[in-house]
Amino acid sequence: MSARSDETLATAPGAPHPAAQRDPSRFRPRLAARRRGGTIFHLVTLAATLVGVFVLALLLVDIIRDGAGLLSTDFLRNSPSRLASRSGLRPALWGTVWIMVITAVFAFPLGVGTAVWLQEYAPDNRFTRLVQTNISNLAGVPSIVYGILGLAVFVRAFALGRSVLAGALTLALLVLPVIIIAAQEALKAVPSSIRLGSYALGATRWETVRYHVFPLALPGILTGTILALSRAIGEAAPLLLIGALAFVDFVPRSPTDPFTVVPIQIFNWVSKPQPSFHQLAAAASIVLLVVLLGMNAAAILLRNRYSRKN
Amino acid sequence: MSDSILQPPGDIELEARNLSVLYSEARAVKEISIRIPDRKVVAFIGPSGCGKSTLLRCFNRMNDLIPGARVEGEALFQGQNLYGPGVDAVDVRRRIGMVFQKPNPFPKSIYDNVAFGPRINGYRGDLDELVERSLHDAALWDEVKDRLDQSALALSGGQQQRLCIARSLAVEPEVLLMDEPASALDPLATQKIEDLIFELKQQYTVVIVTHNMQQAARVSEYTAFLYMGELIEYGLTEEMFTNPREERTEAYITGRFG
Amino acid sequence: MSAKTARTGAAAAAPGFPGDANLRRRHLQERGVGVVLIAFSSVSILTTLGIVAVLLFESIAFFQEVSPVEFLTSRRWTPLFVEKHFGILPLLTGSLLIAAGAALVALPLGLAAAIYLSEYALPRVRSVLKPVLEILAGVPTVVYGYFALTFVTPHVIRPLFPTADYYNALSAAVVMGIMIIPLVSSLSEDAMSAVPRALREGAYALGATRFEVATRTVVPAALSGIVASFILAVSRAIGETMIVTIAAGAAPNLTLNPIRGVQTMTAYIAQVSTGESPHGSLEYRTIFAVGLALFTITLLMNIISARVLRRYREVYE
């Protein structure tokens, strides 16, 4: 800038101040224009954020408008029929319950067990890293590919047919990576000082996990599991492959029975040309969203209650 | 240099022989040989990073838990190598207890904190009596006897640390390793801990790591000065603080570095 | 370690602690638990092996009857007709067309939302808007499909493009784009929050406005993370099934015109599996051939995304 850069500020009084060498006109800050641009940008990004919110609201309003009128105990008690006015959600609801319970029974122990092994037991070597990477990749595989796997392995190779069990096992594999990742996070959050304190008293690794680490991580693990299951509840694609029939009019009575679930029933109804069936799809969507709301609320309550406790 | 390393008289409870600890290539403890006598208090002092905590952790196999840590040489407990084949680390840790710098009570009740160790080690006998005795020995009983089922986290820092000491005592160890037990505490709580150590040494061998030299001077009979992973000097506390043999010891003690 | 000197007689054979038997039992338990946990963990590996094995096995059988060249280059896909053609291009372009459309919606909106939440929003506003955006990700895809078919097509697409088909790619693409916004905004926002405050403060201290700090300092610094989120979002769009099956149609047209119906790879698989194709037939095997293509594409994208993300993490952590 200044040619006389070795001038110090303590020059003799009366000497020209070095600041006089500066030429403000060489900078054009154009503050007002930049401020204006900034404000516009601020509004643009806010608008972008609100677009999603707006569309969500639109979707909810649309569904409620289309389907709310059909919500009744009859709707929940009837089975699907060729007449829209007599169709109901009962087999699909029960099918969903069956599937969810059995999925949880398989996915929870497998997922938590894998997470415990990865976090507490596995040495830090290439094999462990491979397992970890594999799980991350599995989380990104399209759900329909899990359906293909389930079809070939559970329906055919294990000869389970188009049953609740085959569907539940497939969904269990689908949500397994999600549960593992969530459980790992919960385990990681337990402070290492607790583990050290336990080991120093002569506890084995299993005793440390069982009596200290796991109880502390449990709320987080449960929250993650509920959220994982709430994703599974809305899945239709893999179960289409398994052969969840859309025209099931009975409630499954054992894990080997055929079944349908609410999302597939919605799919079936919306695929029909008649608007009266579309309304049924909307009503079923409301039911599904209400269930999801409940599950997510439970998960959040659980998380808040335990984070406040600590 | 061996002039500056004392060979204490009497029964030797813990001994290191050319003990080294490596953290993936970096040597944190360099071939240290030292003898800890039975039922005395020995202080490890030295500047940050000199290896005193690492050396302490050798004696209860806690370095095993650090991935990439390797131990060379021998660490002996009552004459037997702790790192020998067939030695059970779990058993070692019951018999050689540890108290940590930051109190780490379990988020359970006071009673359950003390009872955990005996329970998993299969204690046969009156658990209530053991808990009470341990809390007595840790000078905490009077303060908590009416609220044993309250959460341990509700105690003050100093109380939590004494609880951790009680917890370690409950498994009836023979040695207590203390890693800067009072550095996270206020002066009053520190005083209580130091008084406690004075009582404890009647039954237990105590090794205490401290960065507070006055504390070492107050509680210990022998002091070891470590610097950059090496044992520089080891002797009677009184002698080391008034008339150290090594220049580096004197420099550290007089505060010229550290 | 049970040898004791006489000195410590009293405490040693502590009548309270059983010693060896207790230790043996506990170590046995420890080993048993280890075995069980490893068995559980192997399920995840078996899953991947299973997917690859199943897809490859059936695809190999498929390609013994259909030449890979035809599969990759033919422009007609008619496996269910009498005159059979097995060119995957129509399905591929269907998937890519819709994914591109979804990306056009989700990437700018998602990034803008991320910038707003990360750089502009007050904490209170953020704590409300962020979860609300996450809700978008939680709505089941069948519900989105319903919305696309019964609302977006008649009330949004048709008014703008009167010649649009009943089933069209645009409707599915737009709705899918909305669904994917949280994926982009969440990951991008994480990337931007990880940019050290010192970097921002340095820019502010030079007299930059918030807009300039956001666009010229933070976004470039977080670019790898943002790009990773983009790739992941597109991968998700390609792998989605229900929205496209419901709203985009089942006609494998080879077209880039978004107001026409198309069929994606995922929609085709859904169509065949709900049909009557007998097990072991060539039509049945198309599920696996198309599935293999789908799996390969999404896997590659996910791996690339992960690698981009890792490079970003190395720089800042």
PDB file of C-alpha atoms in Angstrom, chain C residues 91-313:
ATOM      1  CA  LEU C  91     -36.287 -48.374 -17.884  1.00  0.00           C
ATOM      2  CA  LEU C  92     -32.918 -46.776 -17.337  1.00  0.00           C
ATOM      3  CA  THR C  93     -33.947 -43.503 -18.927  1.00  0.00           C
ATOM      4  CA  GLY C  94     -37.181 -43.630 -16.989  1.00  0.00           C
ATOM      5  CA  SER C  95     -35.281 -43.893 -13.729  1.00  0.00           C
ATOM      6  CA  LEU C  96     -32.750 -41.248 -14.707  1.00  0.00           C
ATOM      7  CA  LEU C  97     -35.340 -38.860 -16.059  1.00  0.00           C
ATOM      8  CA  ILE C  98     -37.334 -38.916 -12.859  1.00  0.00           C
ATOM      9  CA  ALA C  99     -34.209 -38.813 -10.706  1.00  0.00           C
ATOM     10  CA  ALA C 100     -32.998 -35.780 -12.645  1.00  0.00           C
ATOM     11  CA  GLY C 101     -36.329 -34.072 -12.182  1.00  0.00           C
ATOM     12  CA  ALA C 102     -36.314 -34.865  -8.483  1.00  0.00           C
ATOM     13  CA  ALA C 103     -32.767 -33.553  -8.234  1.00  0.00           C
ATOM     14  CA  LEU C 104     -33.762 -30.306  -9.960  1.00  0.00           C
ATOM     15  CA  VAL C 105     -36.286 -29.806  -7.192  1.00  0.00           C
ATOM     16  CA  ALA C 106     -34.447 -31.166  -4.203  1.00  0.00           C
ATOM     17  CA  LEU C 107     -30.889 -29.984  -4.718  1.00  0.00           C
ATOM     18  CA  PRO C 108     -31.477 -26.232  -4.953  1.00  0.00           C
ATOM     19  CA  LEU C 109     -34.281 -26.215  -2.404  1.00  0.00           C
ATOM     20  CA  GLY C 110     -32.388 -28.495  -0.055  1.00  0.00           C
ATOM     21  CA  LEU C 111     -29.178 -26.522  -0.269  1.00  0.00           C
ATOM     22  CA  ALA C 112     -30.986 -23.216   0.137  1.00  0.00           C
ATOM     23  CA  ALA C 113     -32.838 -24.577   3.146  1.00  0.00           C
ATOM     24  CA  ALA C 114     -29.568 -25.815   4.594  1.00  0.00           C
ATOM     25  CA  ILE C 115     -27.987 -22.392   4.150  1.00  0.00           C
ATOM     26  CA  TYR C 116     -30.946 -20.741   5.767  1.00  0.00           C
ATOM     27  CA  LEU C 117     -30.988 -23.110   8.732  1.00  0.00           C
ATOM     28  CA  SER C 118     -27.247 -23.010   9.178  1.00  0.00           C
ATOM     29  CA  GLU C 119     -26.427 -19.353   8.597  1.00  0.00           C
ATOM     30  CA  TYR C 120     -29.550 -17.281   9.002  1.00  0.00           C
ATOM     31  CA  ALA C 121     -32.135 -18.910  11.186  1.00  0.00           C
ATOM     32  CA  LEU C 122     -32.401 -18.025  14.846  1.00  0.00           C
ATOM     33  CA  PRO C 123     -32.007 -21.049  17.111  1.00  0.00           C
ATOM     34  CA  ARG C 124     -35.654 -21.017  18.051  1.00  0.00           C
ATOM     35  CA  VAL C 125     -36.818 -20.887  14.458  1.00  0.00           C
ATOM     36  CA  ARG C 126     -34.352 -23.583  13.539  1.00  0.00           C
ATOM     37  CA  SER C 127     -35.534 -25.880  16.299  1.00  0.00           C
ATOM     38  CA  VAL C 128     -39.017 -25.739  14.789  1.00  0.00           C
ATOM     39  CA  LEU C 129     -38.304 -25.756  11.066  1.00  0.00           C
ATOM     40  CA  LYS C 130     -35.690 -28.469  11.066  1.00  0.00           C
ATOM     41  CA  PRO C 131     -37.909 -31.181  12.587  1.00  0.00           C
ATOM     42  CA  VAL C 132     -40.774 -30.116  10.350  1.00  0.00           C
ATOM     43  CA  LEU C 133     -38.589 -30.664   7.317  1.00  0.00           C
ATOM     44  CA  GLU C 134     -37.634 -34.052   8.691  1.00  0.00           C
ATOM     45  CA  ILE C 135     -41.304 -34.967   8.679  1.00  0.00           C
ATOM     46  CA  LEU C 136     -41.150 -34.845   4.913  1.00  0.00           C
ATOM     47  CA  ALA C 137     -38.774 -37.770   5.045  1.00  0.00           C
ATOM     48  CA  GLY C 138     -41.085 -39.710   7.288  1.00  0.00           C
ATOM     49  CA  VAL C 139     -44.193 -39.706   5.126  1.00  0.00           C
ATOM     50  CA  PRO C 140     -44.605 -43.139   3.541  1.00  0.00           C
ATOM     51  CA  THR C 141     -43.909 -43.199  -0.180  1.00  0.00           C
ATOM     52  CA  VAL C 142     -47.321 -44.661  -0.999  1.00  0.00           C
ATOM     53  CA  VAL C 143     -48.896 -41.546   0.460  1.00  0.00           C
ATOM     54  CA  TYR C 144     -46.655 -39.411  -1.713  1.00  0.00           C
ATOM     55  CA  GLY C 145     -47.713 -41.529  -4.667  1.00  0.00           C
ATOM     56  CA  TYR C 146     -51.336 -40.898  -3.862  1.00  0.00           C
ATOM     57  CA  PHE C 147     -50.650 -37.188  -3.612  1.00  0.00           C
ATOM     58  CA  ALA C 148     -48.831 -37.176  -6.935  1.00  0.00           C
ATOM     59  CA  LEU C 149     -51.540 -39.013  -8.797  1.00  0.00           C
ATOM     60  CA  THR C 150     -54.671 -37.464  -7.334  1.00  0.00           C
ATOM     61  CA  PHE C 151     -53.539 -33.932  -6.638  1.00  0.00           C
ATOM     62  CA  VAL C 152     -50.364 -32.911  -8.408  1.00  0.00           C
ATOM     63  CA  THR C 153     -51.230 -34.348 -11.816  1.00  0.00           C
ATOM     64  CA  PRO C 154     -54.771 -32.987 -12.091  1.00  0.00           C
ATOM     65  CA  HIS C 155     -54.300 -29.701 -10.220  1.00  0.00           C
ATOM     66  CA  VAL C 156     -50.740 -28.722 -10.981  1.00  0.00           C
ATOM     67  CA  ILE C 157     -49.384 -30.534 -14.021  1.00  0.00           C
ATOM     68  CA  ARG C 158     -52.454 -30.643 -16.205  1.00  0.00           C
ATOM     69  CA  PRO C 159     -53.265 -26.931 -15.844  1.00  0.00           C
ATOM     70  CA  LEU C 160     -49.722 -26.106 -16.908  1.00  0.00           C
ATOM     71  CA  PHE C 161     -49.387 -28.792 -19.548  1.00  0.00           C
ATOM     72  CA  PRO C 162     -52.820 -29.723 -20.861  1.00  0.00           C
ATOM     73  CA  THR C 163     -51.379 -32.437 -23.073  1.00  0.00           C
ATOM     74  CA  ALA C 164     -49.789 -34.297 -20.184  1.00  0.00           C
ATOM     75  CA  ASP C 165     -50.613 -37.977 -19.835  1.00  0.00           C
ATOM     76  CA  TYR C 166     -52.531 -39.249 -16.831  1.00  0.00           C
ATOM     77  CA  TYR C 167     -49.386 -41.044 -15.766  1.00  0.00           C
ATOM     78  CA  ASN C 168     -46.420 -38.791 -16.265  1.00  0.00           C
ATOM     79  CA  ALA C 169     -42.852 -38.559 -15.123  1.00  0.00           C
ATOM     80  CA  LEU C 170     -43.056 -34.926 -14.059  1.00  0.00           C
ATOM     81  CA  SER C 171     -45.585 -35.491 -11.320  1.00  0.00           C
ATOM     82  CA  ALA C 172     -43.569 -38.294  -9.779  1.00  0.00           C
ATOM     83  CA  ALA C 173     -40.341 -36.342 -10.143  1.00  0.00           C
ATOM     84  CA  VAL C 174     -41.640 -33.219  -8.439  1.00  0.00           C
ATOM     85  CA  VAL C 175     -43.185 -35.096  -5.534  1.00  0.00           C
ATOM     86  CA  MET C 176     -40.123 -37.247  -5.112  1.00  0.00           C
ATOM     87  CA  GLY C 177     -38.001 -34.124  -5.123  1.00  0.00           C
ATOM     88  CA  ILE C 178     -39.981 -32.732  -2.227  1.00  0.00           C
ATOM     89  CA  MET C 179     -39.566 -35.987  -0.342  1.00  0.00           C
ATOM     90  CA  ILE C 180     -35.814 -35.868  -0.777  1.00  0.00           C
ATOM     91  CA  ILE C 181     -35.334 -32.276   0.395  1.00  0.00           C
ATOM     92  CA  PRO C 182     -34.595 -33.272   4.019  1.00  0.00           C
ATOM     93  CA  LEU C 183     -31.903 -35.669   2.846  1.00  0.00           C
ATOM     94  CA  VAL C 184     -30.058 -32.865   1.082  1.00  0.00           C
ATOM     95  CA  SER C 185     -30.742 -30.199   3.698  1.00  0.00           C
ATOM     96  CA  SER C 186     -29.796 -32.375   6.662  1.00  0.00           C
ATOM     97  CA  LEU C 187     -26.501 -33.610   5.316  1.00  0.00           C
ATOM     98  CA  SER C 188     -25.550 -30.249   3.818  1.00  0.00           C
ATOM     99  CA  GLU C 189     -26.339 -28.531   7.061  1.00  0.00           C
ATOM    100  CA  ASP C 190     -24.177 -30.968   8.984  1.00  0.00           C
ATOM    101  CA  ALA C 191     -21.373 -30.237   6.573  1.00  0.00           C
ATOM    102  CA  MET C 192     -21.798 -26.500   7.007  1.00  0.00           C
ATOM    103  CA  SER C 193     -21.982 -26.608  10.790  1.00  0.00           C
ATOM    104  CA  ALA C 194     -18.733 -28.504  10.830  1.00  0.00           C
ATOM    105  CA  VAL C 195     -16.961 -25.590   9.190  1.00  0.00           C
ATOM    106  CA  PRO C 196     -14.964 -24.024  12.019  1.00  0.00           C
ATOM    107  CA  ARG C 197     -16.224 -20.803  13.447  1.00  0.00           C
ATOM    108  CA  ALA C 198     -12.784 -19.334  13.045  1.00  0.00           C
ATOM    109  CA  LEU C 199     -13.203 -19.435   9.288  1.00  0.00           C
ATOM    110  CA  ARG C 200     -16.464 -17.531   9.417  1.00  0.00           C
ATOM    111  CA  GLU C 201     -15.125 -14.992  11.858  1.00  0.00           C
ATOM    112  CA  GLY C 202     -12.139 -14.400   9.651  1.00  0.00           C
ATOM    113  CA  ALA C 203     -14.418 -13.521   6.763  1.00  0.00           C
ATOM    114  CA  TYR C 204     -16.672 -11.300   8.873  1.00  0.00           C
ATOM    115  CA  ALA C 205     -13.628  -9.517  10.198  1.00  0.00           C
ATOM    116  CA  LEU C 206     -12.726  -8.533   6.671  1.00  0.00           C
ATOM    117  CA  GLY C 207     -16.053  -6.791   6.251  1.00  0.00           C
ATOM    118  CA  ALA C 208     -18.055  -9.487   4.489  1.00  0.00           C
ATOM    119  CA  THR C 209     -21.809  -9.573   4.697  1.00  0.00           C
ATOM    120  CA  ARG C 210     -23.621 -12.644   5.904  1.00  0.00           C
ATOM    121  CA  PHE C 211     -24.524 -13.519   2.349  1.00  0.00           C
ATOM    122  CA  GLU C 212     -20.888 -13.392   1.318  1.00  0.00           C
ATOM    123  CA  VAL C 213     -19.721 -15.406   4.269  1.00  0.00           C
ATOM    124  CA  ALA C 214     -22.343 -18.041   3.547  1.00  0.00           C
ATOM    125  CA  THR C 215     -21.789 -18.319  -0.189  1.00  0.00           C
ATOM    126  CA  ARG C 216     -18.110 -17.566  -0.506  1.00  0.00           C
ATOM    127  CA  THR C 217     -16.678 -19.075   2.642  1.00  0.00           C
ATOM    128  CA  VAL C 218     -18.953 -21.642   4.244  1.00  0.00           C
ATOM    129  CA  VAL C 219     -20.422 -23.349   1.203  1.00  0.00           C
ATOM    130  CA  PRO C 220     -17.079 -23.785  -0.564  1.00  0.00           C
ATOM    131  CA  ALA C 221     -15.547 -25.110   2.642  1.00  0.00           C
ATOM    132  CA  ALA C 222     -18.395 -27.582   3.077  1.00  0.00           C
ATOM    133  CA  LEU C 223     -18.536 -28.462  -0.593  1.00  0.00           C
ATOM    134  CA  SER C 224     -17.524 -32.120  -0.327  1.00  0.00           C
ATOM    135  CA  GLY C 225     -20.186 -32.767   2.250  1.00  0.00           C
ATOM    136  CA  ILE C 226     -22.760 -30.969   0.130  1.00  0.00           C
ATOM    137  CA  VAL C 227     -21.782 -32.879  -2.994  1.00  0.00           C
ATOM    138  CA  ALA C 228     -21.937 -36.134  -1.039  1.00  0.00           C
ATOM    139  CA  SER C 229     -25.487 -35.298  -0.011  1.00  0.00           C
ATOM    140  CA  PHE C 230     -26.397 -34.570  -3.626  1.00  0.00           C
ATOM    141  CA  ILE C 231     -25.118 -37.927  -4.818  1.00  0.00           C
ATOM    142  CA  LEU C 232     -26.900 -39.708  -2.009  1.00  0.00           C
ATOM    143  CA  ALA C 233     -30.146 -37.929  -2.841  1.00  0.00           C
ATOM    144  CA  VAL C 234     -29.991 -38.920  -6.493  1.00  0.00           C
ATOM    145  CA  SER C 235     -29.209 -42.480  -5.502  1.00  0.00           C
ATOM    146  CA  ARG C 236     -32.259 -42.501  -3.271  1.00  0.00           C
ATOM    147  CA  ALA C 237     -34.373 -41.129  -6.110  1.00  0.00           C
ATOM    148  CA  ILE C 238     -33.258 -43.909  -8.420  1.00  0.00           C
ATOM    149  CA  GLY C 239     -34.048 -46.558  -5.846  1.00  0.00           C
ATOM    150  CA  GLU C 240     -37.504 -45.379  -4.911  1.00  0.00           C
ATOM    151  CA  THR C 241     -40.413 -47.535  -5.965  1.00  0.00           C
ATOM    152  CA  MET C 242     -43.899 -46.575  -4.892  1.00  0.00           C
ATOM    153  CA  ILE C 243     -44.152 -42.968  -6.053  1.00  0.00           C
ATOM    154  CA  VAL C 244     -43.060 -43.892  -9.553  1.00  0.00           C
ATOM    155  CA  THR C 245     -45.184 -46.991  -9.690  1.00  0.00           C
ATOM    156  CA  ILE C 246     -48.305 -45.104  -8.737  1.00  0.00           C
ATOM    157  CA  ALA C 247     -47.778 -41.869 -10.616  1.00  0.00           C
ATOM    158  CA  ALA C 248     -45.382 -42.407 -13.481  1.00  0.00           C
ATOM    159  CA  GLY C 249     -46.953 -45.404 -15.063  1.00  0.00           C
ATOM    160  CA  ALA C 250     -46.120 -48.825 -16.399  1.00  0.00           C
ATOM    161  CA  ALA C 251     -45.327 -48.011 -19.984  1.00  0.00           C
ATOM    162  CA  PRO C 252     -41.624 -48.344 -20.707  1.00  0.00           C
ATOM    163  CA  ASN C 253     -41.398 -45.469 -23.144  1.00  0.00           C
ATOM    164  CA  LEU C 254     -37.946 -44.431 -24.177  1.00  0.00           C
ATOM    165  CA  THR C 255     -38.409 -40.706 -23.893  1.00  0.00           C
ATOM    166  CA  LEU C 256     -37.018 -37.606 -22.286  1.00  0.00           C
ATOM    167  CA  ASN C 257     -40.347 -35.852 -22.332  1.00  0.00           C
ATOM    168  CA  PRO C 258     -41.445 -35.449 -18.740  1.00  0.00           C
ATOM    169  CA  ILE C 259     -45.124 -35.063 -19.428  1.00  0.00           C
ATOM    170  CA  ARG C 260     -45.336 -38.548 -20.792  1.00  0.00           C
ATOM    171  CA  GLY C 261     -45.548 -41.700 -18.769  1.00  0.00           C
ATOM    172  CA  VAL C 262     -42.431 -43.762 -18.215  1.00  0.00           C
ATOM    173  CA  GLN C 263     -41.539 -46.868 -16.322  1.00  0.00           C
ATOM    174  CA  THR C 264     -38.566 -46.989 -14.030  1.00  0.00           C
ATOM    175  CA  MET C 265     -36.471 -50.005 -13.121  1.00  0.00           C
ATOM    176  CA  THR C 266     -38.101 -50.145  -9.729  1.00  0.00           C
ATOM    177  CA  ALA C 267     -41.615 -49.819 -11.103  1.00  0.00           C
ATOM    178  CA  TYR C 268     -40.975 -52.633 -13.551  1.00  0.00           C
ATOM    179  CA  ILE C 269     -39.795 -54.946 -10.800  1.00  0.00           C
ATOM    180  CA  ALA C 270     -42.900 -54.107  -8.805  1.00  0.00           C
ATOM    181  CA  GLN C 271     -45.068 -54.758 -11.828  1.00  0.00           C
ATOM    182  CA  VAL C 272     -43.617 -58.168 -12.615  1.00  0.00           C
ATOM    183  CA  SER C 273     -43.756 -59.357  -9.045  1.00  0.00           C
ATOM    184  CA  THR C 274     -47.420 -58.530  -8.698  1.00  0.00           C
ATOM    185  CA  GLY C 275     -48.066 -60.288 -11.989  1.00  0.00           C
ATOM    186  CA  GLU C 276     -48.380 -63.900 -12.862  1.00  0.00           C
ATOM    187  CA  SER C 277     -44.943 -64.763 -14.149  1.00  0.00           C
ATOM    188  CA  PRO C 278     -44.096 -68.329 -13.140  1.00  0.00           C
ATOM    189  CA  HIS C 279     -41.015 -68.945 -11.121  1.00  0.00           C
ATOM    190  CA  GLY C 280     -37.993 -69.871 -13.210  1.00  0.00           C
ATOM    191  CA  SER C 281     -39.350 -68.348 -16.380  1.00  0.00           C
ATOM    192  CA  LEU C 282     -37.482 -65.761 -18.373  1.00  0.00           C
ATOM    193  CA  GLU C 283     -39.962 -63.098 -17.388  1.00  0.00           C
ATOM    194  CA  TYR C 284     -39.407 -63.945 -13.741  1.00  0.00           C
ATOM    195  CA  ARG C 285     -35.669 -63.687 -14.269  1.00  0.00           C
ATOM    196  CA  THR C 286     -35.967 -60.156 -15.579  1.00  0.00           C
ATOM    197  CA  ILE C 287     -36.602 -59.147 -11.966  1.00  0.00           C
ATOM    198  CA  PHE C 288     -33.066 -60.121 -11.122  1.00  0.00           C
ATOM    199  CA  ALA C 289     -31.420 -58.706 -14.206  1.00  0.00           C
ATOM    200  CA  VAL C 290     -33.072 -55.335 -13.710  1.00  0.00           C
ATOM    201  CA  GLY C 291     -32.454 -55.645  -9.981  1.00  0.00           C
ATOM    202  CA  LEU C 292     -28.781 -56.197 -10.639  1.00  0.00           C
ATOM    203  CA  ALA C 293     -28.605 -53.045 -12.749  1.00  0.00           C
ATOM    204  CA  LEU C 294     -30.422 -51.084 -10.064  1.00  0.00           C
ATOM    205  CA  PHE C 295     -28.263 -52.428  -7.266  1.00  0.00           C
ATOM    206  CA  THR C 296     -25.039 -51.758  -9.137  1.00  0.00           C
ATOM    207  CA  ILE C 297     -25.943 -48.180  -9.965  1.00  0.00           C
ATOM    208  CA  THR C 298     -27.069 -47.257  -6.464  1.00  0.00           C
ATOM    209  CA  LEU C 299     -24.154 -49.062  -4.836  1.00  0.00           C
ATOM    210  CA  LEU C 300     -21.652 -47.216  -6.990  1.00  0.00           C
ATOM    211  CA  MET C 301     -23.267 -43.901  -6.170  1.00  0.00           C
ATOM    212  CA  ASN C 302     -23.325 -44.639  -2.456  1.00  0.00           C
ATOM    213  CA  ILE C 303     -19.693 -45.646  -2.462  1.00  0.00           C
ATOM    214  CA  ILE C 304     -18.703 -42.503  -4.319  1.00  0.00           C
ATOM    215  CA  SER C 305     -20.753 -40.402  -1.928  1.00  0.00           C
ATOM    216  CA  ALA C 306     -19.104 -42.039   1.068  1.00  0.00           C
ATOM    217  CA  ARG C 307     -15.681 -41.470  -0.363  1.00  0.00           C
ATOM    218  CA  VAL C 308     -16.401 -37.814  -1.064  1.00  0.00           C
ATOM    219  CA  LEU C 309     -17.696 -37.446   2.474  1.00  0.00           C
ATOM    220  CA  ARG C 310     -14.637 -39.096   3.945  1.00  0.00           C
ATOM    221  CA  ARG C 311     -12.326 -36.785   2.079  1.00  0.00           C
ATOM    222  CA  TYR C 312     -14.295 -33.901   3.536  1.00  0.00           C
ATOM    223  CA  ARG C 313     -14.048 -35.282   7.052  1.00  0.00           C
TER     224      ARG C 313
END
